[in-house]
CSV table of C-alpha atoms in Angstrom, one decimal:
chain,number,residue,atom,x,y,z
V,1,ASN,CA,172.8,33.7,43.6
V,2,ALA,CA,172.0,36.3,46.2
V,3,GLY,CA,175.5,36.8,47.6
V,4,VAL,CA,175.3,39.3,50.4
V,5,THR,CA,171.9,40.7,51.2
V,6,GLN,CA,171.3,43.8,53.4
V,7,THR,CA,168.0,45.0,54.8
V,8,PRO,CA,166.7,47.6,54.8
V,9,LYS,CA,168.0,49.5,51.8
V,10,PHE,CA,166.9,52.9,53.2
V,11,GLN,CA,166.0,54.2,56.6
V,12,VAL,CA,165.4,57.5,58.3
V,13,LEU,CA,165.7,57.8,62.1
V,14,LYS,CA,165.3,60.5,64.7
V,15,THR,CA,168.1,61.2,67.1
V,16,GLY,CA,168.0,58.8,70.0
V,17,GLN,CA,166.1,56.0,68.2
V,18,SER,CA,167.6,52.5,67.9
V,19,MET,CA,167.8,50.3,64.9
V,20,THR,CA,169.3,47.0,63.7
V,21,LEU,CA,170.7,46.6,60.2
V,22,GLN,CA,170.6,43.0,59.0
V,23,CYS,CA,173.1,41.2,56.8
V,24,ALA,CA,173.0,37.7,55.5
V,25,GLN,CA,175.3,35.8,53.1
V,26,ASP,CA,174.7,32.5,51.3
V,27,MET,CA,178.2,31.7,50.2
V,28,ASN,CA,179.2,29.8,53.3
V,29,HIS,CA,181.8,32.4,54.1
V,30,ASN,CA,183.6,32.4,57.5
V,31,SER,CA,184.4,36.1,57.9
V,32,MET,CA,181.9,39.0,57.9
V,33,TYR,CA,182.4,42.8,58.1
V,34,TRP,CA,180.5,46.0,58.6
V,35,TYR,CA,181.7,49.2,57.1
V,36,ARG,CA,180.5,52.8,56.8
V,37,GLN,CA,181.1,54.9,53.8
V,38,ASP,CA,181.2,58.7,54.0
V,39,PRO,CA,182.0,61.1,51.2
V,40,GLY,CA,185.7,61.4,50.4
V,41,MET,CA,186.7,58.9,53.1
V,42,GLY,CA,186.5,55.6,51.4
V,43,LEU,CA,185.2,52.8,53.6
V,44,ARG,CA,186.0,52.5,57.3
V,45,LEU,CA,185.7,49.2,59.2
V,46,ILE,CA,183.2,49.3,62.2
V,47,TYR,CA,183.3,45.6,63.3
V,48,TYR,CA,184.2,42.3,62.0
V,49,SER,CA,183.7,38.6,62.8
V,50,ALA,CA,186.0,35.7,61.8
V,51,SER,CA,183.6,33.0,62.8
V,52,GLU,CA,180.3,32.3,64.7
V,53,GLY,CA,180.5,33.7,68.2
V,54,THR,CA,183.4,36.0,67.6
V,55,THR,CA,183.4,39.7,66.9
V,56,ASP,CA,186.0,42.4,67.2
V,57,LYS,CA,186.2,46.1,66.9
V,58,GLY,CA,187.4,47.8,63.7
V,59,GLU,CA,188.5,51.4,63.2
V,60,VAL,CA,185.2,53.2,64.2
V,61,PRO,CA,183.2,51.0,66.6
V,62,ASN,CA,181.9,53.7,69.0
V,63,GLY,CA,178.1,53.9,69.0
V,64,TYR,CA,177.6,50.4,67.5
V,65,ASN,CA,177.2,46.9,68.5
V,66,VAL,CA,177.1,43.7,66.5
V,67,SER,CA,175.9,40.1,66.7
V,68,ARG,CA,177.1,37.2,64.7
V,69,LEU,CA,173.9,35.2,65.0
V,70,ASN,CA,175.1,32.2,63.0
V,71,LYS,CA,177.5,31.6,60.1
V,72,ARG,CA,175.1,33.3,57.7
V,73,GLU,CA,174.0,36.4,59.6
V,74,PHE,CA,175.8,39.4,61.0
V,75,SER,CA,173.7,42.3,62.4
V,76,LEU,CA,174.7,45.9,63.3
V,77,ARG,CA,172.8,47.8,66.0
V,78,LEU,CA,172.7,51.5,66.7
V,79,GLU,CA,171.4,51.8,70.3
V,80,SER,CA,170.9,55.6,70.3
V,81,ALA,CA,171.3,57.0,66.9
V,82,ALA,CA,173.2,60.3,66.4
V,83,PRO,CA,173.3,62.6,63.3
V,84,SER,CA,177.1,61.7,63.0
V,85,GLN,CA,176.0,58.2,62.1
V,86,THR,CA,174.3,59.3,59.0
V,87,SER,CA,176.1,57.3,56.4
V,88,VAL,CA,175.9,54.4,53.9
V,89,TYR,CA,176.5,51.1,55.6
V,90,PHE,CA,178.0,48.1,53.8
V,91,CYS,CA,178.2,44.5,54.9
V,92,ALA,CA,180.8,42.2,53.4
V,93,SER,CA,181.9,38.6,53.7
V,94,SER,CA,185.0,36.6,52.7
V,95,VAL,CA,185.8,32.9,52.7
V,96,ASN,CA,188.9,33.1,54.9
V,97,ARG,CA,188.9,32.3,58.6
V,98,GLU,CA,192.1,34.3,59.0
V,99,LEU,CA,191.2,38.0,59.1
V,100,PHE,CA,192.3,40.3,56.3
V,101,SER,CA,193.9,37.6,54.2
V,102,ASN,CA,194.4,37.7,50.5
V,103,GLN,CA,190.9,36.6,49.8
V,104,PRO,CA,188.6,39.3,48.4
V,105,GLN,CA,185.5,40.5,50.1
V,106,HIS,CA,182.0,40.3,48.7
V,107,PHE,CA,179.8,43.3,49.4
V,108,GLY,CA,176.1,43.9,49.8
V,109,ASP,CA,174.4,46.9,48.1
V,110,GLY,CA,174.3,49.0,51.2
V,111,THR,CA,171.9,50.6,53.6
V,112,ARG,CA,171.4,54.3,53.3
V,113,LEU,CA,170.8,55.6,56.8
V,114,SER,CA,169.8,59.2,57.6
V,115,ILE,CA,169.5,60.4,61.2
V,116,LEU,CA,167.7,63.7,61.8
T,1,ALA,CA,201.0,50.9,60.0
T,2,GLN,CA,199.7,50.8,56.4
T,3,SER,CA,198.1,53.4,54.2
T,4,VAL,CA,196.7,53.9,50.7
T,5,THR,CA,196.8,57.0,48.7
T,6,GLN,CA,194.7,57.4,45.5
T,7,LEU,CA,196.4,60.3,43.8
T,8,ASP,CA,193.4,61.6,41.9
T,9,SER,CA,189.9,62.1,43.3
T,10,HIS,CA,188.4,62.6,39.8
T,11,VAL,CA,189.6,61.4,36.4
T,12,SER,CA,187.8,62.3,33.2
T,13,VAL,CA,188.6,60.5,29.9
T,14,SER,CA,187.0,60.3,26.5
T,15,GLU,CA,185.4,57.0,25.4
T,16,GLY,CA,188.0,54.9,23.6
T,17,THR,CA,191.0,56.5,25.2
T,18,PRO,CA,193.2,54.9,27.9
T,19,VAL,CA,192.4,55.0,31.6
T,20,LEU,CA,195.0,55.4,34.4
T,21,LEU,CA,194.0,55.4,38.0
T,22,ARG,CA,196.9,55.8,40.4
T,23,CYS,CA,197.4,54.2,43.8
T,24,ASN,CA,200.4,54.3,46.1
T,25,TYR,CA,200.5,52.3,49.3
T,26,SER,CA,202.7,51.8,52.3
T,27,SER,CA,202.9,48.6,54.4
T,28,SER,CA,205.5,47.1,56.7
T,29,TYR,CA,204.7,43.6,55.6
T,30,SER,CA,204.0,41.9,52.3
T,31,PRO,CA,200.6,43.3,51.3
T,32,SER,CA,197.7,42.0,49.3
T,33,LEU,CA,196.3,44.7,47.0
T,34,PHE,CA,192.9,45.0,45.4
T,35,TRP,CA,191.0,47.2,43.1
T,36,TYR,CA,187.2,47.5,43.6
T,37,VAL,CA,184.6,49.3,41.5
T,38,GLN,CA,181.4,50.8,42.8
T,39,HIS,CA,178.6,51.8,40.5
T,40,PRO,CA,175.9,54.3,41.9
T,41,ASN,CA,173.8,52.9,44.7
T,42,LYS,CA,175.7,49.5,44.6
T,43,GLY,CA,178.2,47.7,46.7
T,44,LEU,CA,181.8,47.3,45.8
T,45,GLN,CA,182.7,44.7,43.2
T,46,LEU,CA,186.2,43.1,42.9
T,47,LEU,CA,188.1,44.1,39.7
T,48,LEU,CA,191.4,42.4,40.5
T,49,LYS,CA,193.8,41.4,43.2
T,50,TYR,CA,197.5,41.1,43.7
T,51,THR,CA,198.8,38.4,46.1
T,52,SER,CA,202.5,38.1,45.5
T,53,ALA,CA,202.3,36.0,42.3
T,54,ALA,CA,202.6,37.8,39.0
T,55,THR,CA,203.2,41.5,39.3
T,56,LEU,CA,201.0,42.2,36.3
T,57,VAL,CA,197.4,41.3,37.3
T,58,LYS,CA,194.6,41.1,34.8
T,59,GLY,CA,191.0,41.7,36.0
T,60,ILE,CA,187.5,41.8,34.7
T,61,ASN,CA,186.3,44.1,32.0
T,62,GLY,CA,189.7,44.6,30.4
T,63,PHE,CA,191.3,46.2,33.5
T,64,GLU,CA,194.8,45.4,34.7
T,65,ALA,CA,197.2,46.6,37.3
T,66,GLU,CA,200.9,46.4,37.9
T,67,PHE,CA,202.5,45.9,41.3
T,68,LYS,CA,205.7,47.9,41.5
T,69,LYS,CA,207.4,47.3,44.9
T,70,SER,CA,210.2,49.8,44.2
T,71,GLU,CA,207.7,52.5,43.6
T,72,THR,CA,205.1,51.2,46.2
T,73,SER,CA,202.5,51.6,43.5
T,74,PHE,CA,199.6,49.6,42.1
T,75,HIS,CA,198.1,51.7,39.3
T,76,LEU,CA,195.0,50.5,37.5
T,77,THR,CA,194.9,50.8,33.7
T,78,LYS,CA,192.6,50.0,30.8
T,79,PRO,CA,193.5,50.5,27.1
T,80,SER,CA,190.2,51.8,26.0
T,81,ALA,CA,187.5,53.4,28.2
T,82,HIS,CA,183.8,52.4,27.7
T,83,MET,CA,180.9,54.5,28.9
T,84,SER,CA,180.0,51.7,31.3
T,85,ASP,CA,183.3,52.2,33.1
T,86,ALA,CA,182.1,55.4,34.7
T,87,ALA,CA,182.1,54.6,38.4
T,88,GLU,CA,184.1,55.1,41.6
T,89,TYR,CA,187.2,53.0,42.0
T,90,PHE,CA,188.9,52.0,45.3
T,91,CYS,CA,192.4,50.7,45.9
T,92,VAL,CA,192.6,48.5,49.0
T,93,VAL,CA,195.6,47.1,50.9
T,94,SER,CA,195.3,44.1,53.2
T,95,THR,CA,198.0,42.4,55.3
T,96,THR,CA,197.3,38.7,56.2
T,97,GLY,CA,196.7,38.1,59.9
T,98,ARG,CA,197.0,41.7,60.9
T,99,ARG,CA,194.1,43.7,62.1
T,100,ALA,CA,194.4,46.2,59.2
T,101,LEU,CA,192.4,46.6,56.0
T,102,THR,CA,192.8,50.0,54.5
T,103,PHE,CA,190.7,51.6,51.7
T,104,GLY,CA,191.8,54.5,49.6
T,105,SER,CA,189.5,57.5,49.4
T,106,GLY,CA,188.3,56.6,45.9
T,107,THR,CA,188.7,57.9,42.4
T,108,ARG,CA,185.6,58.9,40.4
T,109,LEU,CA,186.0,58.0,36.7
T,110,GLN,CA,184.0,60.0,34.3
T,111,VAL,CA,183.8,58.9,30.6
T,112,GLN,CA,182.9,61.5,28.1
T,113,PRO,CA,181.2,60.4,24.8
């Protein structure tokens, strides 16, 4: 079982370049999430999606856009990368339609992104 | 508003000794509480969750946590540490239907041989 798959695993960008991080889940989950993880700060929510065609901002959405392409896939785009976006990005999914329910989230292994 | 405080950023124990990772939370509503573990270069894996049923929750790999409403705590314990337990642990609070999911800043557990 693949679970949540993120691509790429590593990426180095120059300031101002654009990039899309891909995420796919094969668990038929309804909700999907994008987080960033920075040292000493835990995970912070960037965007989330409760179902196909719906997305909403989390705690730190500035500089990012998302697309819920279908039930399986949820992509994160950096239109003009900045050094402050150097981080590890995690995609997660959960079975619930209702956001932030008591259902746990399943995480991918992350994308390590460096912006020079 | 809700928040999570993990009281120790680093904990070091010897193999075979007990583990205690401390977590305090605040929430205006009845929360769900989770503990996740993250091994190096991996995503987060669910250890256990509390969702208003039994206050003592058993998880995977011998871990358990006790929900104490009066103390607003959800501490993670294990009777005997194993080398494979060395990882980072996150306490998470979630409130159903509310646009809030809060992660603690993490506790790095080191297990000495």
